[in-house]
Amino acid sequence: MFFAITGRKLGNAAERNLGFFAVAAKLLDPQASAPDVVEDVVAEELALIEENAGIQYSPLMNMGQTSEGAEAFMEDYSQYIPRGHYAENEQLQRYFKAMMWCGRMTFRLSSEDETKSAILITLALEQDKNQKMWDKIYQPTNFFVGKSDDLSYMECGELLKKVHGSGAGLKDITSDIGKWKEFMKETANLDPPAINSMPIFEEEIQPDREQEIKGFRFMGQRFTLDAAIFQRLVYRDVGKNSRGARRMLPRALDIPAALVADVVTDPNGQVLEETTGPIFPIYVVVQVDGKLKTTSLLLG
């Protein structure tokens, strides 16, 4: 498919996809070769992964786009350090890194070019036996862990059918600018992930977090209740405390604290001081109109 559309409106999006799957292939098998057209950018991504480089701008995802600033795509390359039983041998380590890559890199719907990449992947999965092969990986993890918290080819495919009708191919999608605008407009109605797992800027720079993190993932991250709770008990959801400090990391006791209706206080109604650090308000996560909301347990 790539060579059929190189140089057309989707050329950059197709090249990004070529690099995306080349990185995954080389993470699984270091002897795998990357196509010449993306060889350099694939090498850059692999170097960042192997160096555990922390939060950096992604060379691959930003190709052909703004490469820095609020509009550029950032990735946390420390997430590729194998952990748990995945660290036991080289084969599991390679599997871990490849699945993290396929589950973390987000083709953001706020970027038209990345959305084009998502559409091309969706069309490719609908060809031949690709969808069945994808299901062999997705469905077992879906059974044991839960469904993807991110948009996948299933949601993207349904939206393509809604806008273009069943059986629409690459030519249909690229030839009708009106349908393309309709598709981009309809993406606003798709649900964002409940859990954010990608780096974004502070609220003053990127106030609409849901808009920034909404996107397509080839093998999305899974929803877990503890992650949903932890996310709402740290900055940005929780503001600065009275000392101006930001709560950047959750604590193990946040989970039981979020599941109780009361807290231990002194006779004056103040939360007892913790021995591990400064006092922060304790919050609970409740469901309101089908969405998780954060509310403070400290009322005075």
mmCIF file of C-alpha atoms in Angstrom:
data_model
loop_
_atom_site.group_PDB
_atom_site.id
_atom_site.type_symbol
_atom_site.label_atom_id
_atom_site.label_comp_id
_atom_site.label_asym_id
_atom_site.label_seq_id
_atom_site.Cartn_x
_atom_site.Cartn_y
_atom_site.Cartn_z
ATOM 1 C CA MET A 1 0.000 0.000 0.000
ATOM 2 C CA PHE A 2 2.825 2.420 0.823
ATOM 3 C CA PHE A 3 4.379 2.390 -2.636
ATOM 4 C CA ALA A 4 0.953 2.910 -4.208
ATOM 5 C CA ILE A 5 0.437 6.241 -2.443
ATOM 6 C CA THR A 6 3.931 7.681 -2.001
ATOM 7 C CA GLY A 7 4.001 11.244 -3.294
ATOM 8 C CA ARG A 8 0.257 11.733 -3.008
ATOM 9 C CA LYS A 9 -1.747 13.448 -0.268
ATOM 10 C CA LEU A 10 -1.123 10.552 2.121
ATOM 11 C CA GLY A 11 2.568 10.066 1.352
ATOM 12 C CA ASN A 12 3.892 11.413 4.666
ATOM 13 C CA ALA A 13 1.247 9.534 6.652
ATOM 14 C CA ALA A 14 2.152 6.311 4.848
ATOM 15 C CA GLU A 15 5.854 6.872 5.482
ATOM 16 C CA ARG A 16 5.131 7.356 9.196
ATOM 17 C CA ASN A 17 3.291 4.026 9.243
ATOM 18 C CA LEU A 18 6.158 2.312 7.487
ATOM 19 C CA GLY A 19 8.499 3.551 10.200
ATOM 20 C CA PHE A 20 6.041 2.685 12.962
ATOM 21 C CA PHE A 21 5.878 -0.976 11.997
ATOM 22 C CA ALA A 22 9.603 -1.105 11.234
ATOM 23 C CA VAL A 23 10.377 -0.018 14.813
ATOM 24 C CA ALA A 24 8.034 -2.707 16.163
ATOM 25 C CA ALA A 25 9.658 -5.330 13.938
ATOM 26 C CA LYS A 26 13.180 -4.420 15.061
ATOM 27 C CA LEU A 27 12.160 -4.385 18.726
ATOM 28 C CA LEU A 28 10.979 -7.971 18.279
ATOM 29 C CA ASP A 29 13.918 -8.983 16.106
ATOM 30 C CA PRO A 30 17.038 -6.778 16.047
ATOM 31 C CA GLN A 31 18.062 -8.468 12.775
ATOM 32 C CA ALA A 32 14.954 -7.201 10.984
ATOM 33 C CA SER A 33 15.683 -4.582 8.343
ATOM 34 C CA ALA A 34 14.032 -1.183 8.035
ATOM 35 C CA PRO A 35 13.106 0.185 4.589
ATOM 36 C CA ASP A 36 15.646 2.697 3.307
ATOM 37 C CA VAL A 37 13.139 5.554 3.257
ATOM 38 C CA VAL A 38 12.676 5.380 7.058
ATOM 39 C CA GLU A 39 15.940 3.769 8.132
ATOM 40 C CA ASP A 40 17.340 6.880 9.828
ATOM 41 C CA VAL A 41 14.213 7.829 11.771
ATOM 42 C CA VAL A 42 13.741 4.210 12.884
ATOM 43 C CA ALA A 43 17.312 4.205 14.210
ATOM 44 C CA GLU A 44 16.596 7.431 16.129
ATOM 45 C CA GLU A 45 13.522 5.930 17.782
ATOM 46 C CA LEU A 46 15.343 2.728 18.715
ATOM 47 C CA ALA A 47 18.180 4.734 20.250
ATOM 48 C CA LEU A 48 15.752 6.720 22.428
ATOM 49 C CA ILE A 49 14.106 3.482 23.567
ATOM 50 C CA GLU A 50 17.394 1.763 24.400
ATOM 51 C CA GLU A 51 18.694 4.846 26.220
ATOM 52 C CA ASN A 52 15.511 5.121 28.331
ATOM 53 C CA ALA A 53 15.693 8.761 27.323
ATOM 54 C CA GLY A 54 12.688 9.989 29.309
ATOM 55 C CA ILE A 55 10.304 12.542 27.818
ATOM 56 C CA GLN A 56 11.452 13.549 24.341
ATOM 57 C CA TYR A 57 9.932 14.690 21.062
ATOM 58 C CA SER A 58 9.313 11.650 18.854
ATOM 59 C CA PRO A 59 11.292 11.781 15.584
ATOM 60 C CA LEU A 60 8.901 9.384 13.847
ATOM 61 C CA MET A 61 5.546 10.756 14.952
ATOM 62 C CA ASN A 62 6.609 14.329 14.201
ATOM 63 C CA MET A 63 8.005 13.630 10.737
ATOM 64 C CA GLY A 64 6.569 16.094 8.250
ATOM 65 C CA GLN A 65 5.049 18.132 11.096
ATOM 66 C CA THR A 66 6.077 20.584 13.811
ATOM 67 C CA SER A 67 8.922 18.886 15.661
ATOM 68 C CA GLU A 68 8.800 20.876 18.902
ATOM 69 C CA GLY A 69 6.449 22.966 21.018
ATOM 70 C CA ALA A 70 2.902 22.295 22.200
ATOM 71 C CA GLU A 71 1.741 20.874 18.860
ATOM 72 C CA ALA A 72 4.531 18.304 18.612
ATOM 73 C CA PHE A 73 4.203 14.720 19.815
ATOM 74 C CA MET A 74 6.155 13.792 22.949
ATOM 75 C CA GLU A 75 6.853 10.309 24.281
ATOM 76 C CA ASP A 76 8.131 9.049 27.629
ATOM 77 C CA TYR A 77 10.875 6.637 26.622
ATOM 78 C CA SER A 78 11.419 5.513 30.223
ATOM 79 C CA GLN A 79 8.257 3.418 29.823
ATOM 80 C CA TYR A 80 10.136 0.879 27.710
ATOM 81 C CA ILE A 81 12.176 -0.502 30.609
ATOM 82 C CA PRO A 82 11.009 -4.144 30.975
ATOM 83 C CA ARG A 83 9.569 -4.862 34.406
ATOM 84 C CA GLY A 84 8.087 -7.744 36.340
ATOM 85 C CA HIS A 85 8.307 -11.135 34.670
ATOM 86 C CA TYR A 86 9.056 -9.420 31.351
ATOM 87 C CA ALA A 87 12.577 -8.741 32.618
ATOM 88 C CA GLU A 88 13.357 -12.447 33.070
ATOM 89 C CA ASN A 89 14.811 -13.147 29.630
ATOM 90 C CA GLU A 90 15.649 -11.458 26.340
ATOM 91 C CA GLN A 91 12.636 -12.802 24.465
ATOM 92 C CA LEU A 92 10.177 -11.404 27.002
ATOM 93 C CA GLN A 93 12.072 -8.112 27.084
ATOM 94 C CA ARG A 94 11.763 -7.759 23.310
ATOM 95 C CA TYR A 95 8.059 -8.624 23.467
ATOM 96 C CA PHE A 96 7.506 -6.054 26.223
ATOM 97 C CA LYS A 97 9.189 -3.254 24.288
ATOM 98 C CA ALA A 98 7.349 -4.052 21.064
ATOM 99 C CA MET A 99 3.950 -4.168 22.766
ATOM 100 C CA MET A 100 4.664 -0.939 24.631
ATOM 101 C CA TRP A 101 5.532 0.697 21.327
ATOM 102 C CA CYS A 102 2.343 -0.550 19.661
ATOM 103 C CA GLY A 103 0.276 0.445 22.687
ATOM 104 C CA ARG A 104 1.731 3.864 23.476
ATOM 105 C CA MET A 105 2.350 5.653 20.187
ATOM 106 C CA THR A 106 -0.781 7.699 19.527
ATOM 107 C CA PHE A 107 -1.942 8.915 16.137
ATOM 108 C CA ARG A 108 -3.645 12.023 17.478
ATOM 109 C CA LEU A 109 -6.962 13.110 16.021
ATOM 110 C CA SER A 110 -5.935 16.726 16.608
ATOM 111 C CA SER A 111 -3.397 16.236 13.797
ATOM 112 C CA GLU A 112 -4.818 15.696 10.325
ATOM 113 C CA ASP A 113 -1.641 13.989 9.147
ATOM 114 C CA GLU A 114 -1.598 11.545 12.067
ATOM 115 C CA THR A 115 -5.304 10.900 11.483
ATOM 116 C CA LYS A 116 -4.437 9.962 7.905
ATOM 117 C CA SER A 117 -1.928 7.461 9.291
ATOM 118 C CA ALA A 118 -4.682 5.974 11.467
ATOM 119 C CA ILE A 119 -6.981 5.643 8.446
ATOM 120 C CA LEU A 120 -4.290 3.894 6.411
ATOM 121 C CA ILE A 121 -3.684 1.385 9.213
ATOM 122 C CA THR A 122 -7.424 0.791 9.484
ATOM 123 C CA LEU A 123 -7.715 0.146 5.744
ATOM 124 C CA ALA A 124 -4.713 -2.186 5.864
ATOM 125 C CA LEU A 125 -6.243 -4.220 8.696
ATOM 126 C CA GLU A 126 -9.379 -4.735 6.632
ATOM 127 C CA GLN A 127 -7.397 -6.392 3.854
ATOM 128 C CA ASP A 128 -6.869 -10.151 3.534
ATOM 129 C CA LYS A 129 -6.318 -11.867 6.912
ATOM 130 C CA ASN A 130 -4.800 -8.871 8.687
ATOM 131 C CA GLN A 131 -7.769 -8.318 10.987
ATOM 132 C CA LYS A 132 -7.740 -11.964 12.125
ATOM 133 C CA MET A 133 -4.017 -11.755 12.849
ATOM 134 C CA TRP A 134 -4.572 -8.563 14.858
ATOM 135 C CA ASP A 135 -7.387 -10.260 16.785
ATOM 136 C CA LYS A 136 -5.096 -13.124 17.794
ATOM 137 C CA ILE A 137 -3.073 -10.610 19.802
ATOM 138 C CA TYR A 138 -5.825 -8.227 20.892
ATOM 139 C CA GLN A 139 -8.511 -10.656 22.041
ATOM 140 C CA PRO A 140 -6.413 -12.655 24.576
ATOM 141 C CA THR A 141 -5.263 -9.439 26.246
ATOM 142 C CA ASN A 142 -8.831 -8.169 26.069
ATOM 143 C CA PHE A 143 -9.983 -11.300 27.929
ATOM 144 C CA PHE A 144 -7.344 -11.187 30.669
ATOM 145 C CA VAL A 145 -6.899 -7.432 31.177
ATOM 146 C CA GLY A 146 -9.858 -5.684 29.582
ATOM 147 C CA LYS A 147 -10.652 -3.792 26.407
ATOM 148 C CA SER A 148 -8.511 -1.011 25.064
ATOM 149 C CA ASP A 149 -8.968 2.389 26.684
ATOM 150 C CA ASP A 150 -7.919 3.994 23.394
ATOM 151 C CA LEU A 151 -9.532 4.278 19.995
ATOM 152 C CA SER A 152 -8.605 1.378 17.745
ATOM 153 C CA TYR A 153 -9.171 0.342 14.160
ATOM 154 C CA MET A 154 -12.658 -0.824 15.180
ATOM 155 C CA GLU A 155 -13.851 2.682 16.104
ATOM 156 C CA CYS A 156 -11.984 4.219 13.186
ATOM 157 C CA GLY A 157 -13.447 1.644 10.805
ATOM 158 C CA GLU A 158 -16.989 2.270 12.026
ATOM 159 C CA LEU A 159 -16.558 5.999 11.510
ATOM 160 C CA LEU A 160 -15.229 5.455 7.995
ATOM 161 C CA LYS A 161 -18.320 3.383 7.196
ATOM 162 C CA LYS A 162 -20.585 6.050 8.673
ATOM 163 C CA VAL A 163 -19.054 8.801 6.537
ATOM 164 C CA HIS A 164 -18.144 6.928 3.335
ATOM 165 C CA GLY A 165 -20.392 3.882 3.454
ATOM 166 C CA SER A 166 -19.378 0.221 3.474
ATOM 167 C CA GLY A 167 -16.575 -0.899 1.207
ATOM 168 C CA ALA A 168 -14.937 2.516 0.817
ATOM 169 C CA GLY A 169 -11.333 2.221 -0.298
ATOM 170 C CA LEU A 170 -8.301 4.450 -0.473
ATOM 171 C CA LYS A 171 -9.428 6.159 -3.690
ATOM 172 C CA ASP A 172 -12.844 6.991 -2.224
ATOM 173 C CA ILE A 173 -11.334 8.492 0.905
ATOM 174 C CA THR A 174 -8.710 10.615 -0.853
ATOM 175 C CA SER A 175 -10.913 11.952 -3.655
ATOM 176 C CA ASP A 176 -13.672 13.644 -1.635
ATOM 177 C CA ILE A 177 -12.505 16.633 0.437
ATOM 178 C CA GLY A 178 -16.036 17.177 1.728
ATOM 179 C CA LYS A 179 -16.168 13.672 3.181
ATOM 180 C CA TRP A 180 -12.736 14.193 4.721
ATOM 181 C CA LYS A 181 -13.935 17.336 6.509
ATOM 182 C CA GLU A 182 -17.016 15.451 7.673
ATOM 183 C CA PHE A 183 -14.841 12.628 9.008
ATOM 184 C CA MET A 184 -12.624 15.051 10.946
ATOM 185 C CA LYS A 185 -15.721 16.758 12.374
ATOM 186 C CA GLU A 186 -17.185 13.417 13.461
ATOM 187 C CA THR A 187 -14.019 12.503 15.378
ATOM 188 C CA ALA A 188 -15.072 15.069 17.990
ATOM 189 C CA ASN A 189 -17.834 12.647 19.025
ATOM 190 C CA LEU A 190 -15.415 9.795 19.731
ATOM 191 C CA ASP A 191 -14.555 9.120 23.361
ATOM 192 C CA PRO A 192 -11.107 10.055 24.672
ATOM 193 C CA PRO A 193 -9.225 7.568 26.865
ATOM 194 C CA ALA A 194 -10.210 7.614 30.533
ATOM 195 C CA ILE A 195 -6.533 7.347 31.492
ATOM 196 C CA ASN A 196 -3.870 9.611 30.046
ATOM 197 C CA SER A 197 -0.576 7.832 29.392
ATOM 198 C CA MET A 198 1.163 10.371 27.157
ATOM 199 C CA PRO A 199 3.134 13.487 28.149
ATOM 200 C CA ILE A 200 1.385 16.817 27.672
ATOM 201 C CA PHE A 201 2.102 20.377 28.742
ATOM 202 C CA GLU A 202 0.649 22.203 31.733
ATOM 203 C CA GLU A 203 -2.954 23.356 31.782
ATOM 204 C CA GLU A 204 -1.988 26.932 30.917
ATOM 205 C CA ILE A 205 -0.539 25.700 27.609
ATOM 206 C CA GLN A 206 -2.839 22.772 26.806
ATOM 207 C CA PRO A 207 -6.066 23.337 28.775
ATOM 208 C CA ASP A 208 -8.126 20.680 26.959
ATOM 209 C CA ARG A 209 -6.413 17.445 27.953
ATOM 210 C CA GLU A 210 -9.061 15.214 26.380
ATOM 211 C CA GLN A 211 -8.563 16.890 23.018
ATOM 212 C CA GLU A 212 -4.786 16.528 23.234
ATOM 213 C CA ILE A 213 -4.718 12.827 24.146
ATOM 214 C CA LYS A 214 -7.562 11.538 21.959
ATOM 215 C CA GLY A 215 -6.202 9.374 19.187
ATOM 216 C CA PHE A 216 -5.768 6.019 17.504
ATOM 217 C CA ARG A 217 -3.485 3.339 18.917
ATOM 218 C CA PHE A 218 -2.653 0.127 17.112
ATOM 219 C CA MET A 219 -2.777 -1.968 20.294
ATOM 220 C CA GLY A 220 -4.122 0.439 22.891
ATOM 221 C CA GLN A 221 -3.457 0.650 26.606
ATOM 222 C CA ARG A 222 -6.015 -1.061 28.839
ATOM 223 C CA PHE A 223 -8.258 0.594 31.416
ATOM 224 C CA THR A 224 -7.507 -0.277 35.041
ATOM 225 C CA LEU A 225 -9.340 1.173 38.023
ATOM 226 C CA ASP A 226 -6.210 1.884 40.057
ATOM 227 C CA ALA A 227 -4.671 3.912 37.224
ATOM 228 C CA ALA A 228 -7.908 5.880 36.828
ATOM 229 C CA ILE A 229 -7.895 6.706 40.549
ATOM 230 C CA PHE A 230 -4.197 7.561 40.702
ATOM 231 C CA GLN A 231 -4.492 9.919 37.726
ATOM 232 C CA ARG A 232 -7.110 11.977 39.535
ATOM 233 C CA LEU A 233 -5.048 12.271 42.696
ATOM 234 C CA VAL A 234 -1.982 13.920 41.183
ATOM 235 C CA TYR A 235 -1.171 17.119 39.332
ATOM 236 C CA ARG A 236 -2.861 18.346 37.004
ATOM 237 C CA ASP A 237 -6.153 17.054 38.450
ATOM 238 C CA VAL A 238 -5.037 18.041 41.938
ATOM 239 C CA GLY A 239 -3.756 21.587 42.220
ATOM 240 C CA LYS A 240 -0.895 22.886 44.303
ATOM 241 C CA ASN A 241 -1.108 22.538 48.080
ATOM 242 C CA SER A 242 -0.874 25.412 50.567
ATOM 243 C CA ARG A 243 2.910 25.347 50.249
ATOM 244 C CA GLY A 244 2.777 25.624 46.471
ATOM 245 C CA ALA A 245 3.999 22.052 45.950
ATOM 246 C CA ARG A 246 2.661 19.814 43.211
ATOM 247 C CA ARG A 247 1.692 16.239 43.929
ATOM 248 C CA MET A 248 3.468 14.547 41.032
ATOM 249 C CA LEU A 249 3.334 10.937 42.270
ATOM 250 C CA PRO A 250 0.508 9.005 43.958
ATOM 251 C CA ARG A 251 0.903 6.911 47.101
ATOM 252 C CA ALA A 252 -0.139 3.346 47.771
ATOM 253 C CA LEU A 253 -2.737 4.438 50.347
ATOM 254 C CA ASP A 254 -4.514 6.598 47.773
ATOM 255 C CA ILE A 255 -6.534 3.584 46.606
ATOM 256 C CA PRO A 256 -8.119 2.737 49.989
ATOM 257 C CA ALA A 257 -8.453 6.458 50.739
ATOM 258 C CA ALA A 258 -10.446 6.903 47.542
ATOM 259 C CA LEU A 259 -12.766 4.048 48.457
ATOM 260 C CA VAL A 260 -13.757 5.270 51.938
ATOM 261 C CA ALA A 261 -16.276 7.906 52.922
ATOM 262 C CA ASP A 262 -14.374 9.383 55.860
ATOM 263 C CA VAL A 263 -10.833 10.228 56.938
ATOM 264 C CA VAL A 264 -9.044 10.287 60.275
ATOM 265 C CA THR A 265 -8.834 13.809 61.669
ATOM 266 C CA ASP A 266 -7.697 15.489 64.853
ATOM 267 C CA PRO A 267 -10.215 17.162 67.254
ATOM 268 C CA ASN A 268 -10.074 20.312 65.121
ATOM 269 C CA GLY A 269 -11.167 18.480 61.984
ATOM 270 C CA GLN A 270 -7.759 18.580 60.308
ATOM 271 C CA VAL A 271 -6.254 15.533 58.604
ATOM 272 C CA LEU A 272 -3.563 14.014 60.789
ATOM 273 C CA GLU A 273 -0.092 14.807 59.501
ATOM 274 C CA GLU A 274 1.575 12.039 57.538
ATOM 275 C CA THR A 275 5.051 10.966 58.549
ATOM 276 C CA THR A 276 6.144 10.507 54.934
ATOM 277 C CA GLY A 277 5.878 14.104 53.805
ATOM 278 C CA PRO A 278 3.762 17.251 53.574
ATOM 279 C CA ILE A 279 -0.005 17.158 53.948
ATOM 280 C CA PHE A 280 -2.128 16.986 50.816
ATOM 281 C CA PRO A 281 -5.906 16.905 50.621
ATOM 282 C CA ILE A 282 -7.392 13.432 50.210
ATOM 283 C CA TYR A 283 -9.732 13.054 47.263
ATOM 284 C CA VAL A 284 -12.306 10.481 46.250
ATOM 285 C CA VAL A 285 -13.265 9.481 42.742
ATOM 286 C CA VAL A 286 -16.995 9.215 42.136
ATOM 287 C CA GLN A 287 -19.076 8.543 39.054
ATOM 288 C CA VAL A 288 -21.316 11.376 37.853
ATOM 289 C CA ASP A 289 -23.390 10.966 34.697
ATOM 290 C CA GLY A 290 -21.248 8.043 33.608
ATOM 291 C CA LYS A 291 -17.942 9.902 34.048
ATOM 292 C CA LEU A 292 -15.356 9.738 36.822
ATOM 293 C CA LYS A 293 -15.083 12.967 38.823
ATOM 294 C CA THR A 294 -12.739 14.019 41.629
ATOM 295 C CA THR A 295 -14.050 15.512 44.862
ATOM 296 C CA SER A 296 -12.224 16.470 48.057
ATOM 297 C CA LEU A 297 -12.934 14.765 51.361
ATOM 298 C CA LEU A 298 -11.716 17.841 53.234
ATOM 299 C CA LEU A 299 -14.683 20.108 53.762
ATOM 300 C CA GLY A 300 -13.289 22.615 56.187
#
